[in-house]
């Protein structure tokens, strides 16, 4: 179970050219806090967020620490603004704000400019509370994972899922991504160091990592086409057995 089998024995270095800046998407839960010099303004600007609870579609999802997000954790999560299907949020005093497609830094700067129209020297902090990736297939613990720092690569995601099993295909891991209404799939060869430069090596919000099984029998057993053929194969064998018994 070796990764990057073509790395040199000496120290290997290369420039990072595939860093990903997370972009805000519909369905994101944003933690937004605005701090100003005016205590009363602070109360008004930070009083209207929606509490994350069991109704926010986070039930059954795991955090990066491996704990499920549910009733027991909802009280510890900060409040969040849910981005609607058009990429907007409703913010107290500031009204509707279009944040869809923006990076966290661009969204922060936009809210700073809006808040500066009503208060002096606002400081804005934003984070995505439900930045999630999913890992399925030949891994020890498949599931969805919420990433606290909004940054994760495919190796880290596999680590959260308990790493790949001995039956996993390491040179053809699939990453499924949806962005701007388009779904794309890329194949990652984790035996090749070139994967470190892939635009799919660093995962984005809602990416799905699928690890395929190497064992052909195990893959066939999971194939719905194989399952549908079982009754036909069984009936054929039974019919042949009857014919042969009569002939003999």
Short mmCIF file of C-alpha atoms in Angstrom, two decimals:
data_model
loop_
_atom_site.label_atom_id
_atom_site.label_comp_id
_atom_site.label_asym_id
_atom_site.label_seq_id
_atom_site.Cartn_x
_atom_site.Cartn_y
_atom_site.Cartn_z
CA UNK A 1 0.00 0.00 0.00
CA UNK A 2 2.50 2.56 -1.26
CA UNK A 3 1.70 6.13 -2.36
CA UNK A 4 3.86 8.21 -4.72
CA UNK A 5 6.05 5.29 -5.74
CA UNK A 6 7.94 7.47 -8.22
CA UNK A 7 9.28 9.97 -5.69
CA UNK A 8 13.08 10.27 -5.71
CA UNK A 9 15.09 9.10 -2.71
CA UNK A 10 16.43 12.61 -2.15
CA UNK A 11 14.45 15.62 -0.91
CA UNK A 12 11.77 16.58 -3.46
CA UNK A 13 10.56 20.18 -3.79
CA UNK A 14 8.27 21.96 -6.23
CA UNK A 15 6.22 25.15 -6.35
CA UNK A 16 2.55 24.91 -5.33
CA UNK A 17 0.51 26.02 -8.34
CA UNK A 18 -2.86 24.42 -7.60
CA UNK A 19 -3.94 26.11 -4.36
CA UNK A 20 -7.73 26.47 -4.14
CA UNK A 21 -9.58 29.47 -2.72
CA UNK A 22 -12.98 28.20 -1.49
CA UNK A 23 -15.91 30.00 -3.10
CA UNK A 24 -19.27 30.51 -1.46
CA UNK A 25 -22.04 28.31 -2.84
CA UNK A 26 -25.82 28.02 -2.34
CA UNK A 27 -26.52 26.00 0.79
CA UNK A 28 -23.39 27.18 2.61
CA UNK A 29 -23.84 28.15 6.25
CA UNK A 30 -21.72 31.23 6.89
CA UNK A 31 -20.51 32.39 10.28
CA UNK A 32 -20.31 36.18 9.99
CA UNK A 33 -19.29 38.53 12.79
CA UNK A 34 -19.04 42.29 12.44
CA UNK A 35 -17.18 44.25 15.11
CA UNK A 36 -17.27 48.04 15.29
CA UNK A 37 -16.38 50.80 17.76
CA UNK A 38 -20.07 51.14 18.63
CA UNK A 39 -21.34 48.56 21.13
CA UNK A 40 -24.99 49.11 20.19
CA UNK A 41 -24.18 48.65 16.49
CA UNK A 42 -22.39 45.42 17.31
CA UNK A 43 -25.55 44.04 18.93
CA UNK A 44 -27.75 45.03 15.98
CA UNK A 45 -25.33 43.75 13.33
CA UNK A 46 -24.86 40.38 15.00
CA UNK A 47 -28.37 39.56 16.17
CA UNK A 48 -30.10 38.07 13.17
CA UNK A 49 -28.28 34.87 12.19
CA UNK A 50 -30.05 31.53 11.94
CA UNK A 51 -29.02 28.91 14.55
CA UNK A 52 -27.65 25.70 13.12
CA UNK A 53 -29.70 22.79 14.45
CA UNK A 54 -31.11 19.44 13.36
CA UNK A 55 -33.20 21.15 10.66
CA UNK A 56 -30.18 22.50 8.76
CA UNK A 57 -29.43 19.23 6.93
CA UNK A 58 -26.25 18.53 8.89
CA UNK A 59 -27.55 15.44 10.67
CA UNK A 60 -25.37 12.39 10.15
CA UNK A 61 -22.43 14.38 8.84
CA UNK A 62 -19.10 13.98 10.61
CA UNK A 63 -16.76 16.74 11.66
CA UNK A 64 -13.06 16.58 10.88
CA UNK A 65 -12.59 15.23 14.40
CA UNK A 66 -14.83 12.27 13.54
CA UNK A 67 -17.77 13.35 15.71
CA UNK A 68 -21.28 13.52 14.20
CA UNK A 69 -22.95 16.89 13.87
CA UNK A 70 -26.35 16.44 15.50
CA UNK A 71 -28.37 17.46 18.51
CA UNK A 72 -25.48 17.06 20.94
CA UNK A 73 -23.19 19.38 18.95
CA UNK A 74 -25.65 21.92 17.55
CA UNK A 75 -25.49 24.00 20.71
CA UNK A 76 -21.73 24.40 20.36
CA UNK A 77 -21.79 25.56 16.75
CA UNK A 78 -21.83 29.31 16.02
CA UNK A 79 -24.86 30.78 14.31
CA UNK A 80 -24.88 30.74 10.54
CA UNK A 81 -26.43 32.55 7.60
CA UNK A 82 -27.69 30.13 4.96
CA UNK A 83 -26.87 31.12 1.36
CA UNK A 84 -30.02 30.73 -0.74
CA UNK A 85 -30.29 29.17 -4.20
CA UNK A 86 -29.51 32.52 -5.82
CA UNK A 87 -26.34 33.00 -3.74
CA UNK A 88 -27.79 35.63 -1.38
CA UNK A 89 -28.05 36.04 2.39
CA UNK A 90 -30.26 38.37 4.43
CA UNK A 91 -28.22 40.33 6.95
CA UNK A 92 -29.54 42.62 9.73
CA UNK A 93 -29.45 46.31 8.75
CA UNK A 94 -27.49 45.52 5.57
CA UNK A 95 -30.32 43.70 3.79
CA UNK A 96 -29.84 41.18 0.98
CA UNK A 97 -26.19 40.57 0.08
CA UNK A 98 -25.07 38.58 -2.98
CA UNK A 99 -22.13 36.39 -1.94
CA UNK A 100 -22.46 33.36 -4.22
CA UNK A 101 -19.29 32.64 -6.21
CA UNK A 102 -17.11 34.93 -4.12
CA UNK A 103 -14.05 33.83 -2.21
CA UNK A 104 -14.15 34.27 1.56
CA UNK A 105 -11.85 37.29 1.31
CA UNK A 106 -13.95 38.92 -1.43
CA UNK A 107 -17.12 38.34 0.59
CA UNK A 108 -15.48 39.78 3.70
CA UNK A 109 -14.41 42.91 1.81
CA UNK A 110 -17.91 43.33 0.35
CA UNK A 111 -19.53 43.22 3.80
CA UNK A 112 -16.90 45.63 5.15
CA UNK A 113 -17.86 48.15 2.46
CA UNK A 114 -21.58 47.76 3.18
CA UNK A 115 -21.15 48.00 6.95
CA UNK A 116 -18.92 51.07 6.55
CA UNK A 117 -21.96 52.96 5.20
CA UNK A 118 -23.66 52.78 8.59
CA UNK A 119 -20.81 52.45 11.10
CA UNK A 120 -17.15 53.34 11.42
CA UNK A 121 -14.18 51.02 10.97
CA UNK A 122 -16.04 47.70 10.82
CA UNK A 123 -14.05 44.48 11.19
CA UNK A 124 -15.60 41.43 9.50
CA UNK A 125 -14.81 37.75 9.99
CA UNK A 126 -16.35 35.03 7.79
CA UNK A 127 -16.03 31.26 7.73
CA UNK A 128 -18.02 28.41 6.16
CA UNK A 129 -19.51 26.27 8.91
CA UNK A 130 -20.56 23.35 6.71
CA UNK A 131 -17.59 22.99 4.34
CA UNK A 132 -18.09 19.32 3.56
CA UNK A 133 -16.38 16.57 1.56
CA UNK A 134 -17.54 12.98 1.14
CA UNK A 135 -15.35 9.88 0.85
CA UNK A 136 -16.92 6.59 -0.26
CA UNK A 137 -15.85 3.23 -1.65
CA UNK A 138 -12.86 1.18 -0.49
CA UNK A 139 -11.99 3.12 2.66
CA UNK A 140 -12.17 2.07 6.28
CA UNK A 141 -14.80 4.59 7.36
CA UNK A 142 -16.76 6.09 4.42
CA UNK A 143 -18.82 9.17 5.15
CA UNK A 144 -19.17 12.93 4.88
CA UNK A 145 -16.84 15.20 6.84
CA UNK A 146 -17.12 18.85 7.82
CA UNK A 147 -13.75 20.62 7.55
CA UNK A 148 -13.29 23.29 10.18
CA UNK A 149 -10.64 25.36 8.37
CA UNK A 150 -12.33 25.11 4.93
CA UNK A 151 -9.17 23.58 3.46
CA UNK A 152 -8.47 19.90 2.74
CA UNK A 153 -6.66 17.85 0.11
CA UNK A 154 -7.48 14.36 -1.12
CA UNK A 155 -4.88 12.69 1.14
CA UNK A 156 -6.27 14.43 4.21
CA UNK A 157 -9.79 13.41 3.23
CA UNK A 158 -8.69 9.78 2.88
CA UNK A 159 -7.06 10.06 6.30
CA UNK A 160 -10.36 11.24 7.80
CA UNK A 161 -12.01 8.17 6.27
CA UNK A 162 -9.45 5.82 7.83
CA UNK A 163 -7.35 5.41 4.66
CA UNK A 164 -7.97 3.04 1.76
CA UNK A 165 -8.44 -0.69 2.29
CA UNK A 166 -6.09 -3.31 0.74
CA UNK A 167 -8.68 -3.79 -2.03
CA UNK A 168 -8.52 -0.16 -3.19
CA UNK A 169 -7.26 0.98 -6.58
CA UNK A 170 -4.71 3.66 -5.77
CA UNK A 171 -3.90 4.72 -9.30
CA UNK A 172 -7.48 5.65 -10.26
CA UNK A 173 -9.26 7.52 -7.44
CA UNK A 174 -12.23 9.54 -8.67
CA UNK A 175 -13.07 13.07 -7.54
CA UNK A 176 -16.59 14.26 -8.39
CA UNK A 177 -17.10 18.02 -8.34
CA UNK A 178 -20.06 20.31 -8.98
CA UNK A 179 -19.39 23.95 -9.78
CA UNK A 180 -21.60 26.56 -11.44
CA UNK A 181 -24.17 23.96 -12.47
CA UNK A 182 -21.59 21.67 -14.09
CA UNK A 183 -20.58 18.24 -12.75
CA UNK A 184 -17.06 17.03 -13.55
CA UNK A 185 -15.09 13.89 -12.68
CA UNK A 186 -11.31 13.56 -12.61
CA UNK A 187 -9.07 10.51 -12.14
CA UNK A 188 -6.21 10.80 -9.65
CA UNK A 189 -3.22 8.45 -9.66
CA UNK A 190 -1.96 8.46 -6.07
CA UNK A 191 1.08 6.44 -7.12
CA UNK A 192 2.32 9.35 -9.23
CA UNK A 193 3.80 12.50 -7.70
CA UNK A 194 2.21 14.52 -10.52
CA UNK A 195 -1.09 14.23 -8.66
CA UNK A 196 0.21 16.90 -6.26
CA UNK A 197 -0.25 19.44 -9.07
CA UNK A 198 -3.74 18.31 -10.09
CA UNK A 199 -6.51 20.93 -9.76
CA UNK A 200 -8.49 18.18 -8.03
CA UNK A 201 -5.81 17.40 -5.42
CA UNK A 202 -7.09 20.21 -3.18
CA UNK A 203 -10.77 19.53 -2.59
CA UNK A 204 -13.59 22.03 -2.81
CA UNK A 205 -16.88 22.31 -0.96
CA UNK A 206 -19.14 19.24 -1.52
CA UNK A 207 -16.52 17.25 -3.47
CA UNK A 208 -17.00 13.48 -3.46
CA UNK A 209 -13.97 11.15 -3.43
CA UNK A 210 -14.72 7.64 -4.71
CA UNK A 211 -12.16 4.87 -4.19
CA UNK A 212 -12.77 1.95 -6.55
CA UNK A 213 -12.27 -1.71 -5.54
CA UNK A 214 -9.36 -3.61 -7.09
CA UNK A 215 -10.78 -7.08 -6.39
CA UNK A 216 -12.81 -7.95 -9.52
CA UNK A 217 -15.14 -10.33 -7.69
CA UNK A 218 -15.86 -7.73 -5.01
CA UNK A 219 -16.55 -5.13 -7.67
CA UNK A 220 -18.83 -7.52 -9.56
CA UNK A 221 -20.82 -8.32 -6.43
CA UNK A 222 -21.52 -4.63 -5.97
CA UNK A 223 -22.46 -4.13 -9.63
CA UNK A 224 -26.24 -3.86 -10.09
CA UNK A 225 -25.92 -5.52 -13.51
CA UNK A 226 -24.35 -8.56 -11.83
CA UNK A 227 -27.12 -8.62 -9.21
CA UNK A 228 -29.82 -8.57 -11.91
CA UNK A 229 -28.14 -11.46 -13.74
CA UNK A 230 -28.08 -13.76 -10.70
CA UNK A 231 -31.69 -15.05 -11.10
CA UNK A 232 -31.14 -15.63 -14.83
CA UNK A 233 -27.89 -17.52 -14.25
CA UNK A 234 -29.49 -19.60 -11.50
CA UNK A 235 -32.52 -20.47 -13.65
CA UNK A 236 -30.29 -21.43 -16.59
CA UNK A 237 -28.15 -23.72 -14.45
CA UNK A 238 -31.26 -25.37 -13.00
CA UNK A 239 -32.74 -25.96 -16.46
CA UNK A 240 -29.49 -27.48 -17.72
CA UNK A 241 -29.34 -29.75 -14.68
CA UNK A 242 -32.87 -31.02 -15.37
CA UNK A 243 -32.12 -31.68 -19.04
CA UNK A 244 -28.88 -33.49 -18.26
CA UNK A 245 -30.54 -35.64 -15.60
CA UNK A 246 -33.20 -36.79 -18.09
CA UNK A 247 -30.67 -37.49 -20.82
CA UNK A 248 -28.49 -39.53 -18.48
#
